[in-house]
XYZ file of C-alpha atoms in Angstrom:
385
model
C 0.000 0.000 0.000
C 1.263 3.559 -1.092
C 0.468 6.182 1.347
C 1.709 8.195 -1.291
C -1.581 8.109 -2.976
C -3.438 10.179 0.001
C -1.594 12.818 -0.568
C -4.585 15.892 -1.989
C -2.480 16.796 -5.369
C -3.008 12.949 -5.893
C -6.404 12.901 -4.778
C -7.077 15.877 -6.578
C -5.795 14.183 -10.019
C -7.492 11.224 -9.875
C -10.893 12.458 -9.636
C -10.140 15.277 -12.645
C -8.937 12.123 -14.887
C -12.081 9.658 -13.720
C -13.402 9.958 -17.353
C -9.628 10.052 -19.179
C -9.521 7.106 -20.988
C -7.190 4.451 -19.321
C -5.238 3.631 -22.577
C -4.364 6.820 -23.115
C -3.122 7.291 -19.152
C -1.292 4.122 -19.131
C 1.467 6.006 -22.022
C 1.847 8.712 -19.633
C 4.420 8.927 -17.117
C 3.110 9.089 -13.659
C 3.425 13.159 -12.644
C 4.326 11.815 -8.660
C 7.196 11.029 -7.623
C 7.065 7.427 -5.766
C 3.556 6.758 -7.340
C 3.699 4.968 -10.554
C 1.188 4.443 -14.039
C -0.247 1.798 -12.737
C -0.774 3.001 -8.954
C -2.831 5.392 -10.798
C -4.553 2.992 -13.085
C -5.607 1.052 -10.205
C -7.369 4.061 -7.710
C -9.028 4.979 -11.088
C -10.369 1.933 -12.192
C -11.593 0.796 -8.074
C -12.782 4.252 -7.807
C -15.010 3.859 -11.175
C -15.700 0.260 -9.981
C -16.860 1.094 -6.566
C -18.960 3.668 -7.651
C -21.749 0.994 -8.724
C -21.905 -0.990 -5.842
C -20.888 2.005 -2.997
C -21.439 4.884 -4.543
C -20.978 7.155 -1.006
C -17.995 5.240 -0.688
C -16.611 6.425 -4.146
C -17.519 9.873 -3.733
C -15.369 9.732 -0.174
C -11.601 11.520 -0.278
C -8.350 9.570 0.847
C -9.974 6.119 -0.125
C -7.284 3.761 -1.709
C -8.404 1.127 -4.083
C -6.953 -2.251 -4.299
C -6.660 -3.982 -7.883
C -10.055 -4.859 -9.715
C -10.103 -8.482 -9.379
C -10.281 -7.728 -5.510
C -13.193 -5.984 -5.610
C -15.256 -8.298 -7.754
C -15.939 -10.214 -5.235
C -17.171 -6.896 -2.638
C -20.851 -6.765 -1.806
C -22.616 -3.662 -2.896
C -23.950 -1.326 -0.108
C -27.633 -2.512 -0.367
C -26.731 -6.427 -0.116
C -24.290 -5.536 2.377
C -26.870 -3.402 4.524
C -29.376 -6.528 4.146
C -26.837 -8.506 5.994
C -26.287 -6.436 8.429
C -29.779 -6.188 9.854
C -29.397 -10.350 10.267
C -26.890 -8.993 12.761
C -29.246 -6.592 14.660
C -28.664 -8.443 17.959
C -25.274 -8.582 18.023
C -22.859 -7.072 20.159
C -19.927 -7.704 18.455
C -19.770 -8.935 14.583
C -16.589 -11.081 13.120
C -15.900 -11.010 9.455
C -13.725 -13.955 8.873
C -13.073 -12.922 5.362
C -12.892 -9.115 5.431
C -11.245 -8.032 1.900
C -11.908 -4.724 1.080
C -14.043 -4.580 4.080
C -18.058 -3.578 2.514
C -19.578 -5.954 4.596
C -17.702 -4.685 7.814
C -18.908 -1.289 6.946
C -22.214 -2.029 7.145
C -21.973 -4.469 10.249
C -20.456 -1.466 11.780
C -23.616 0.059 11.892
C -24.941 -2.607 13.979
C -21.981 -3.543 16.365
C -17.522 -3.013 16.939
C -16.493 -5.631 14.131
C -13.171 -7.342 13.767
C -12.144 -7.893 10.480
C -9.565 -10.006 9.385
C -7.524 -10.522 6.112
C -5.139 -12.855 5.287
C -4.213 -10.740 2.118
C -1.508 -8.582 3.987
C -1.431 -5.452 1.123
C -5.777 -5.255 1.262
C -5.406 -5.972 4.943
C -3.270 -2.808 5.171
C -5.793 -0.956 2.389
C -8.933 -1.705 4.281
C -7.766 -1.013 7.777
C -6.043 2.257 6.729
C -9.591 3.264 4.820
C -11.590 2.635 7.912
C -9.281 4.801 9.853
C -10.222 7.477 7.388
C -13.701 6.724 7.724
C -13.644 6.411 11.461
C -15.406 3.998 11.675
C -15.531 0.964 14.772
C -13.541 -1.668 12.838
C -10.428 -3.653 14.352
C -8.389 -5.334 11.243
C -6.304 -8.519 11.798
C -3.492 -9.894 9.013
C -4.818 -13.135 10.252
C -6.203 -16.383 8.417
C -9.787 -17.496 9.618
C -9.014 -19.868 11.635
C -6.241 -17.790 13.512
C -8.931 -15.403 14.093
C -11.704 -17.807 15.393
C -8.443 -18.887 18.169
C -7.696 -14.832 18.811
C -11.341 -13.456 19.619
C -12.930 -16.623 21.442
C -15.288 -14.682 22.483
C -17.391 -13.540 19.685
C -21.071 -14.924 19.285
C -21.594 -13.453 16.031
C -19.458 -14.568 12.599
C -19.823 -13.325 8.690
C -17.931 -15.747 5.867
C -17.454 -14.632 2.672
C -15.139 -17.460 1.403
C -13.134 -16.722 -1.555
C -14.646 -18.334 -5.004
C -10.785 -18.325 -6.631
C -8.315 -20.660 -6.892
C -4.655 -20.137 -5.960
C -4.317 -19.355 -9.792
C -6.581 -16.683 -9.334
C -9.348 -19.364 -11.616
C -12.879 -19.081 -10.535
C -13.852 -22.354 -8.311
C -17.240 -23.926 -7.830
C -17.258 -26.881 -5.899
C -17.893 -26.009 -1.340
C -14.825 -28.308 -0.985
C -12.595 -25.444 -3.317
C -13.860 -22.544 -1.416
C -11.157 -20.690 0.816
C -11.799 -21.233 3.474
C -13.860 -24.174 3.671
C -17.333 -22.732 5.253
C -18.212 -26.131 6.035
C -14.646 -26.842 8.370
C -14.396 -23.386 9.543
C -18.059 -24.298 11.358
C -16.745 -27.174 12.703
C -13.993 -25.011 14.589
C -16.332 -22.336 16.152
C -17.484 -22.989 19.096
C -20.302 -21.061 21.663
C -21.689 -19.046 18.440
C -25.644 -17.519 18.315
C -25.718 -16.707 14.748
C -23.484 -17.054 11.763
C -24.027 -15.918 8.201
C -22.503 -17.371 4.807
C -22.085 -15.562 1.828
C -21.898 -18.472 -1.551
C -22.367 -18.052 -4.921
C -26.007 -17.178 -6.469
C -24.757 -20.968 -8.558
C -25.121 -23.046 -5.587
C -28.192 -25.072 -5.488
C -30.554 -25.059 -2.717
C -30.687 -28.657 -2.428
C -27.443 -29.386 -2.042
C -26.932 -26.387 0.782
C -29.585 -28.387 2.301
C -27.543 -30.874 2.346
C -24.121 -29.275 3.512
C -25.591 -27.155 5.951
C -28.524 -29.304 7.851
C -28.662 -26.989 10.907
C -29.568 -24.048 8.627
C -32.429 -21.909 9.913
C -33.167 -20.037 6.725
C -31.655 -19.585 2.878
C -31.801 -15.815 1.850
C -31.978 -15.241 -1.995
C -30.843 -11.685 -2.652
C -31.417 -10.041 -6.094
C -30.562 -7.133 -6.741
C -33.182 -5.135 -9.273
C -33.874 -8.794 -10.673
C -30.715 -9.773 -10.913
C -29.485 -12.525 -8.299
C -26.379 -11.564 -7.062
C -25.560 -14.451 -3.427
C -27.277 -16.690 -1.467
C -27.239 -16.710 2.658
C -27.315 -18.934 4.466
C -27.575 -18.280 8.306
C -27.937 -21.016 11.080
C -29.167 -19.097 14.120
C -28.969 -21.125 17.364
C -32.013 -19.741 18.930
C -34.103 -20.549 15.791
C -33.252 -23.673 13.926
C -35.956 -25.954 14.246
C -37.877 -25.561 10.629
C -35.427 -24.203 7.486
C -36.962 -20.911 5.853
C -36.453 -19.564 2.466
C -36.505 -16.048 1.646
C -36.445 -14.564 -1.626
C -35.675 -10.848 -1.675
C -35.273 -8.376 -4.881
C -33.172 -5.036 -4.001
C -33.697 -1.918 -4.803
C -37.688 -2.752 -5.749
C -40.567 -2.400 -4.113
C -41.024 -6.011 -4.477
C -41.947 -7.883 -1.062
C -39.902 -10.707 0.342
C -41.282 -13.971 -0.481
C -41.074 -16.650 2.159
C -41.555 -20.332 2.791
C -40.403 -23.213 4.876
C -38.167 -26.016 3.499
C -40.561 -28.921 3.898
C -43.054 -27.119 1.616
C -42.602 -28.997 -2.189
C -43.741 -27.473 -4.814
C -46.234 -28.998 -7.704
C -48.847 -27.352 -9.807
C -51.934 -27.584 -9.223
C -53.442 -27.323 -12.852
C -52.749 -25.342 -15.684
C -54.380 -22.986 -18.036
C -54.708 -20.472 -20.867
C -54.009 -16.923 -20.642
C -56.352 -14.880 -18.708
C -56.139 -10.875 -18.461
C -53.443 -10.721 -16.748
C -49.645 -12.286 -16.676
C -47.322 -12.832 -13.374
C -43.479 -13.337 -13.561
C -42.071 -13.621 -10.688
C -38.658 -11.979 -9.670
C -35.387 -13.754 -10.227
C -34.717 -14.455 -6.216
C -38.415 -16.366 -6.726
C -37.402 -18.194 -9.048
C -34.390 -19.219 -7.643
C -35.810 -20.777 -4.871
C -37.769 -22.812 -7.621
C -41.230 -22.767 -5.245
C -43.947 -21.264 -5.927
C -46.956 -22.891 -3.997
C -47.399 -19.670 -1.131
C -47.596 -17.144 -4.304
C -49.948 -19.707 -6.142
C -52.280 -19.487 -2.305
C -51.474 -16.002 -1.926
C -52.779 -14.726 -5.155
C -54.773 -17.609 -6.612
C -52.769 -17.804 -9.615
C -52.817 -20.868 -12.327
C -49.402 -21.764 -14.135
C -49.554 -21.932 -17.806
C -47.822 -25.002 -18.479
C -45.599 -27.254 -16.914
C -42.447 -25.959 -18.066
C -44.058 -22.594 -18.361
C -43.116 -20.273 -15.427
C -45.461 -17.668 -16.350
C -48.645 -17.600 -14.253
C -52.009 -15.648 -14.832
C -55.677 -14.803 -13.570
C -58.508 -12.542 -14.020
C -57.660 -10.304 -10.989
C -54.630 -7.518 -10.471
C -52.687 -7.766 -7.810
C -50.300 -5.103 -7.738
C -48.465 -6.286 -4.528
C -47.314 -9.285 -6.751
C -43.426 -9.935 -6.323
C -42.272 -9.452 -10.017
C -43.221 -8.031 -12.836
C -47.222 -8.456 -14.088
C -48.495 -7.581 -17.787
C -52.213 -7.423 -18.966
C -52.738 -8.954 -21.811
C -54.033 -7.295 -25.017
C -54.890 -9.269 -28.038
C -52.783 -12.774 -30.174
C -50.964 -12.174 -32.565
C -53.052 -13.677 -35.378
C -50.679 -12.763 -38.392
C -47.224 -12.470 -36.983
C -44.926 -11.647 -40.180
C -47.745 -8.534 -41.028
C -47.840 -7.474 -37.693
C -44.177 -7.608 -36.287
C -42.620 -6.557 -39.594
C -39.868 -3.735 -38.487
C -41.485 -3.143 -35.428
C -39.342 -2.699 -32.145
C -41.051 -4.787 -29.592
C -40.034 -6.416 -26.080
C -39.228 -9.949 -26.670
C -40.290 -12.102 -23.406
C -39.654 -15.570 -24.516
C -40.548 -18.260 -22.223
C -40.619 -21.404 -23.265
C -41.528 -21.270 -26.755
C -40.085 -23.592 -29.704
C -38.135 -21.451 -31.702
C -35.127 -19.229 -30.203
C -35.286 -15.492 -30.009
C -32.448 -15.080 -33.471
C -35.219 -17.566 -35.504
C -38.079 -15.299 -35.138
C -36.309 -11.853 -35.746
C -34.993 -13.264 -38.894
C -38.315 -14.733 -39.934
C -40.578 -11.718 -39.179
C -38.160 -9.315 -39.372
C -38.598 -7.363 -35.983
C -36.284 -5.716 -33.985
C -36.072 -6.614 -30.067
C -35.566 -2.663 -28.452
C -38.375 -1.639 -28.091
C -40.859 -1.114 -25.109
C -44.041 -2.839 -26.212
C -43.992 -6.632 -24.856
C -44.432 -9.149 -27.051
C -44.716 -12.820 -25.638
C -43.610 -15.869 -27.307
C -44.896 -18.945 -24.814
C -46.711 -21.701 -24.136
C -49.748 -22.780 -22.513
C -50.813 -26.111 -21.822
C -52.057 -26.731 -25.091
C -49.878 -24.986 -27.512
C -47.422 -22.291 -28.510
C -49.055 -18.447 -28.133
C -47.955 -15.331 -29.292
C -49.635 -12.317 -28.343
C -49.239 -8.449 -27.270
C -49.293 -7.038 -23.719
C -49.042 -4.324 -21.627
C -46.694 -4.480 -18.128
C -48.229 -2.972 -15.601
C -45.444 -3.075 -13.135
């Protein structure tokens, strides 16, 4: 870590040559002495990279950025905020895999944190940036383990294991994950509540299987798109497993059932007047009996995750369209229009059907090319939220 960078000319440079681009700053020789090109390159591209997942944080002075590949992996504020309130309770937080230190951030909010690193140069760049921020954070150049030995005490853990290899390749397997969520467990002892961060890959099922003391999943999307899966085994409630399926940054509600709760269709049907998708955390969790209860809906076909009914329900968590009218002549109607493609289970892929009816798929008007459970349907709509 250069200290170097802090200083306000540098500070001062960085932010006047945020929109520079990089190739043509990489041929220029650093104007610092004892900061280099690519010291530069780096607080430019975190800064620009931080600014869509924290964008206070970006706007902050005296912030140093570690390299790009570091902060790939770095929750943005509003999933990092959502984990923090499972931590309301806590009186002290440990984040066994710190990095560039979001998640502490926000857990120091709710409680003093100790964050730890084993990284020793984004060790030294996260606990010099929450000395700048002030904020109630003690950082350790300690593995996970060493920590869980140092600070015995703590009821209250956060892992975020690392989903790269030594090689810096992306892994996928629990057993490749450093560290090992599943061992480090195994070494904590006296704990209320801890909280894993894994990839939005993993499948439920087979966390079922790894973590059978779970008390609930959390699927976290972020404006549809989902972005890591939680899963938290709370001492105090672990009897039945929950699943919750949340969408950020929408004013979709947080769908919710219990483990033991499998999900099959009760019947199928045409279209109705109106169409419900649910949000990508729903589907996720691949269960949707409580929003089938909840609103009454009818699936349209087995492999068909579209539902529909006659009634609105603008509480609905995901997206809804109305729907218009078929399309009875598709080549006449969709010729050079600019639609909304939403293809769901339909026959032919999306490239087939632009080149045979010669549409273009940018515009705003939806379009749907599904099936029910007697055929293939094409008709217009309108989306209502």
């Amino acid at each position: 870590m250069n200290l170097e960078l802090l200083r306000p000319e540098v500070q001062e440079w960085i932010s006047l040559n945020l929109n520079t681009p990089l190739h043509q700053l990489a041929f220029q020789k650093s104007p610092f002495s004892n900061i280099t090109t690519p010291e530069l390159l780096t607080q430019i591209k975190g800064k620009k990279k931080l600014k869509s997942k924290v964008e206070w944080l970006s706007k902050k002075d005296n912030i140093i950025y570690p390299p790009s590949l570091n902060l790939e992996q770095s929750s943005s504020w509003s999933t990092a905020t959502y984990k923090a309130k499972l931590f309301r309770n806590a009186s002290q937080i440990s984040d066994l895999t710190g990095g560039f230190g979001i998640d502490s951030l926000a857990f120091a909010e709710i409680a003093p944190v100790v964050h730890t690193e084993p990284d020793l140069e984004l060790q030294n760049i996260a606990k010099q940036n929450f000395k700048t921020l002030e904020k109630n954070i003690q950082s350790h150049h300690l593995s996970a383990e060493e920590i869980i030995e140092k600070f015995p005490l703590s009821t209250h853990y956060f892992i975020d294991p690392s989903r790269r290899d030594a090689n810096k390749n992306k892994v996928f397997l629990m057993a490749d994950l450093n560290p090992n969520p599943v061992e480090i467990m195994k070494k904590i002892q006296g704990f209320k509540k801890i909280v894993i961060k894994l990839s939005p890959l993993f499948d439920l099922t087979v966390l079922a299987d790894f973590f059978s003391q779970a008390s609930c999943f959390h699927v976290v999307a972020v404006k549809n798109e989902v972005k890591e899966i939680l899963v938290e085994i709370d001492q105090e409630n672990n009897k039945h497993l929950k699943i919750k399926a949340i969408n950020l940054d929408t004013d979709d509600n947080i769908y919710q059932f219990y483990w033991q709760e499998k999900y099959q269709p009760r019947k199928f049907c045409g279209v109705k007047k109106y169409l419900y998708e649910p949000n990508a955390a729903i589907q996720k969790t691949q269960n949707f009996l409580s929003l089938e209860k909840n609103f009454n809906l009818t699936k349209l076909a087995p492999h068909t995750h579209l539902w529909t009914a006659d009634e609105y329900f603008k509480n609905f968590p995901g997206r809804v369209f109305k729907f218009l009218k078929p399309l009875e002549n598709l080549k006449k109607e969709l010729k050079n229009k600019s639609i909304q493609v939403i293809h769901r289970n339909f026959p032919e892929k999306i490239h087939v059907l632009k080149k045979r009816y010669q549409f273009h798929a940018d515009g705003q008007n939806p379009v749907f090319f599904t099936s029910d459970c007697e055929k293939s349907i094409c008709f217009w709509a309108e989306q209502m939220r």
